[in-house]
Structure formats: structure tokens, C-alpha cells
CSV table of C-alpha atoms and ligand atoms in Angstrom, one decimal:
chain,number,residue,atom,x,y,z
A,8,MET,CA,3.3,16.5,19.3
A,9,ASP,CA,-0.1,15.7,20.7
A,10,PHE,CA,-2.4,13.3,19.1
A,11,GLN,CA,-5.1,15.8,18.4
A,12,GLN,CA,-2.7,18.0,16.4
A,13,ALA,CA,-1.4,15.0,14.6
A,14,GLU,CA,-4.9,14.0,13.7
A,15,HIS,CA,-5.6,17.4,12.3
A,16,ASP,CA,-2.3,17.4,10.3
A,17,ILE,CA,-3.2,14.1,8.8
A,18,GLN,CA,-6.7,15.2,7.9
A,19,HIS,CA,-5.1,18.1,6.0
A,20,LEU,CA,-2.6,15.9,4.4
A,21,LEU,CA,-5.4,13.7,3.0
A,22,VAL,CA,-7.7,16.6,2.0
A,23,GLU,CA,-6.8,16.6,-1.6
A,24,LYS,CA,-8.1,13.2,-2.5
A,25,LYS,CA,-6.4,13.1,-5.9
A,26,LYS,CA,-3.0,13.5,-4.4
A,27,ARG,CA,-0.9,10.5,-5.2
A,28,ASN,CA,1.1,8.5,-2.6
A,29,CYS,CA,-1.4,9.3,0.3
A,30,LEU,CA,-0.4,6.2,2.2
A,31,GLN,CA,3.3,7.0,1.9
A,32,ARG,CA,2.7,10.5,3.0
A,33,VAL,CA,0.9,9.3,6.2
A,34,VAL,CA,3.6,6.8,6.9
A,35,ASP,CA,6.3,9.5,6.5
A,36,TYR,CA,4.3,11.9,8.8
A,37,LEU,CA,3.9,9.3,11.5
A,38,TYR,CA,7.6,8.3,11.3
A,39,VAL,CA,9.0,11.8,11.5
A,40,THR,CA,6.5,13.1,14.0
A,41,PHE,CA,6.7,10.5,16.8
A,42,ASP,CA,10.2,9.8,17.9
A,43,VAL,CA,9.3,6.5,19.6
A,44,TYR,CA,7.9,5.1,16.3
A,45,SER,CA,11.0,3.4,14.9
A,46,TRP,CA,9.4,1.7,11.9
A,47,VAL,CA,6.0,2.5,10.3
A,48,GLY,CA,4.4,0.5,7.6
A,49,ILE,CA,1.1,0.0,5.9
A,50,TYR,CA,0.1,-3.5,4.6
A,51,LEU,CA,-2.8,-4.0,2.3
A,52,LEU,CA,-4.8,-7.3,2.2
A,53,GLN,CA,-4.7,-9.0,-1.2
A,54,GLY,CA,-6.8,-12.1,-0.9
A,55,GLU,CA,-5.4,-13.9,2.1
A,56,VAL,CA,-2.1,-12.2,2.2
A,57,LEU,CA,-1.0,-8.9,3.7
A,58,VAL,CA,1.3,-7.1,1.2
A,59,LEU,CA,3.6,-4.3,2.4
A,60,HIS,CA,2.6,-1.1,0.5
A,61,SER,CA,4.4,1.8,2.1
A,62,TRP,CA,7.0,1.9,4.9
A,63,ARG,CA,9.5,4.2,6.5
A,64,GLY,CA,12.3,3.3,9.0
A,65,GLN,CA,16.0,2.6,9.2
A,66,GLN,CA,15.8,-0.7,7.4
A,67,ALA,CA,13.6,-2.7,5.0
A,68,THR,CA,11.7,-5.7,6.5
A,69,GLU,CA,12.0,-9.1,5.0
A,70,HIS,CA,8.3,-9.6,5.9
A,71,THR,CA,6.8,-7.9,2.8
A,72,GLU,CA,4.1,-10.6,2.5
A,73,ILE,CA,2.4,-12.0,5.6
A,74,PRO,CA,-0.4,-14.6,5.3
A,75,LEU,CA,-3.6,-13.9,7.2
A,76,GLY,CA,-3.3,-15.3,10.7
A,77,GLU,CA,0.5,-15.3,10.9
A,78,GLY,CA,2.5,-13.0,13.1
A,79,VAL,CA,1.0,-10.1,15.1
A,80,CYS,CA,0.1,-8.5,11.8
A,81,GLY,CA,-1.8,-11.5,10.5
A,82,ALA,CA,-3.6,-11.9,13.9
A,83,ALA,CA,-4.8,-8.3,13.8
A,84,ALA,CA,-6.0,-8.6,10.2
A,85,ALA,CA,-7.8,-11.8,11.0
A,86,SER,CA,-9.6,-10.5,14.2
A,87,GLY,CA,-10.0,-6.9,13.0
A,88,LYS,CA,-8.8,-5.8,16.4
A,89,THR,CA,-5.9,-3.6,17.3
A,90,GLU,CA,-3.0,-5.5,18.8
A,91,ILE,CA,-0.6,-3.9,21.3
A,92,VAL,CA,2.5,-6.1,22.1
A,93,ASP,CA,4.3,-4.6,25.1
A,94,ASP,CA,7.3,-7.0,24.8
A,95,VAL,CA,7.7,-8.7,21.4
A,96,LYS,CA,10.1,-11.3,23.0
A,97,ALA,CA,7.3,-12.5,25.2
A,98,ASP,CA,4.8,-13.0,22.3
A,99,ASP,CA,5.0,-16.3,20.4
A,100,ARG,CA,3.1,-14.8,17.5
A,101,TYR,CA,5.8,-12.2,16.8
A,102,LEU,CA,7.6,-12.3,13.5
A,103,ALA,CA,11.0,-10.7,14.0
A,104,CYS,CA,12.0,-8.0,11.6
A,105,PHE,CA,14.6,-5.9,13.5
A,106,LEU,CA,16.8,-6.8,16.4
A,107,SER,CA,16.1,-3.4,18.0
A,108,THR,CA,12.3,-3.8,18.1
A,109,GLN,CA,10.9,-4.2,21.6
A,110,SER,CA,7.2,-3.4,21.2
A,111,GLU,CA,4.7,-3.2,18.4
A,112,ILE,CA,1.2,-2.0,17.6
A,113,VAL,CA,-0.9,-3.2,14.7
A,114,VAL,CA,-4.2,-1.3,13.8
A,115,PRO,CA,-6.5,-2.8,11.2
A,116,ILE,CA,-7.9,-0.5,8.4
A,117,TRP,CA,-11.6,-1.2,7.8
A,118,LYS,CA,-13.6,-0.4,4.7
A,119,HIS,CA,-17.2,-1.3,3.9
A,120,GLY,CA,-17.3,-3.7,6.9
A,121,LYS,CA,-14.1,-5.6,5.9
A,122,VAL,CA,-10.4,-5.4,6.9
A,123,VAL,CA,-8.5,-4.1,3.9
A,124,GLY,CA,-5.2,-3.5,5.5
A,125,GLU,CA,-3.4,-2.3,8.6
A,126,ILE,CA,-0.9,0.1,10.1
A,127,ASP,CA,2.1,-1.6,11.7
A,128,ILE,CA,4.4,0.3,14.0
A,129,ASP,CA,7.5,-0.9,15.9
A,130,ALA,CA,9.3,0.8,18.8
A,131,ASP,CA,12.8,0.2,20.2
A,132,GLN,CA,11.5,0.3,23.8
A,133,ARG,CA,9.2,-1.9,25.7
A,134,ASN,CA,5.6,-0.7,26.5
A,135,ALA,CA,5.9,2.1,24.0
A,136,PHE,CA,2.2,2.0,22.9
A,137,THR,CA,-0.7,3.1,25.0
A,138,SER,CA,-4.4,3.1,24.5
A,139,GLN,CA,-4.0,6.8,23.4
A,140,ASP,CA,-1.8,5.6,20.5
A,141,ALA,CA,-4.4,3.0,19.7
A,142,MET,CA,-7.2,5.5,19.6
A,143,PHE,CA,-5.2,7.9,17.5
A,144,LEU,CA,-4.1,5.3,15.0
A,145,GLU,CA,-7.6,3.9,14.8
A,146,LYS,CA,-8.7,7.4,13.7
A,147,VAL,CA,-5.8,7.5,11.2
A,148,ALA,CA,-6.9,4.1,9.9
A,149,ASP,CA,-10.5,5.4,9.4
A,150,MET,CA,-9.1,8.4,7.5
A,151,LEU,CA,-7.0,6.2,5.3
A,152,SER,CA,-9.9,3.9,4.5
A,153,THR,CA,-11.3,6.2,1.8
A,154,HIS,CA,-7.8,6.3,0.1
A,155,ILE,CA,-7.6,2.5,-0.3
H,6,SME,N1,6.4,-8.0,13.5
H,6,SME,C1,5.3,-8.3,12.6
H,6,SME,C2,5.9,-8.4,11.2
H,6,SME,C3,6.1,-7.2,10.4
H,6,SME,S1,7.5,-6.3,10.9
H,6,SME,O1,7.2,-5.7,12.3
H,6,SME,C4,7.7,-5.0,9.9
H,6,SME,C5,4.5,-9.4,13.0
H,6,SME,O2,4.8,-10.1,14.0
H,6,SME,O3,3.5,-9.7,12.3
């Protein structure tokens, strides 16, 4: 699956704005479409806490609530910048969820000039995420923004 096609598919998926479960649909799409994405979640910011809204993967995470500034998730939400961690074991900020996870990307979702949530994706291999993933997921985050 190339990123352009995926972007197009997600646009279609979100076209009917009144459809419920938009965020879950996008999470499901990303999880089933990209083999390397081993866990996909969307957190929404409630006050100073990121709260897990939708996810898909082999297992549930214990980190369903992450304070702003904590973990890779909290860092990305605080800075508003995409975080790519090539090797989670080498990053002190990393909050472990799954033993199998080796790398991670976190992409903030912006709305009206503020971070309102983020897309968090894990992979079971190191260096799984490239700048191409980041650009693609930043577009997905933009598309999601109107559904939050
Ligand atoms: N690893 C994240 C926590 C969320 S789990 O990956 C689902 C972090 O360091 O913030």
C-alpha cells in the first residue's frame, strides 16, 4: 500500500461527516493496511491528560491515560511535534506497553492552533518509521482534526 492511496482511502472513509466512530475506523484502517504497524491508537487531550480513545492491536495497553509531558506521547503533545523513536529501549522517555515494541511514532493532531490529541503507532522492529510515515500521518492527523 502506498501512502498516497492510503491518504485517498482515508479521505473517503471520512467523507460522510456524520458517520459515527470515525476515529476507530481510521485506527482500524491503519492497523490492517500497514503490516509494520503493530499497534495503532488515538489519544485525545482532556485538560492536561491524554486519554486513549480508539485503538487496535494484539493487546490493550495499560497506558490509557498519560499526563502531558510524560512518555513519548506526552512529549509530542507538549511540543506539538511529531516524535519518531527508532529504538524505544534507547529512549528514556519511553513508557513501555508491549514487550515486542521496538520503535514508535507519535503524531500530534492540531485543531484551531492547539494540540487536541495524537496518533500513536508502535512497530515490532527497530527503525520502522521514516519521514514518509511522518508526512503521511501528519496528513491523516489534519483530516481527523475536523472529526474531533
Ligand atoms: N509508549 C508510549 C505510551 C503509549 S503505548 O505505546 C500504547 C509513550 O512512551 O508515551
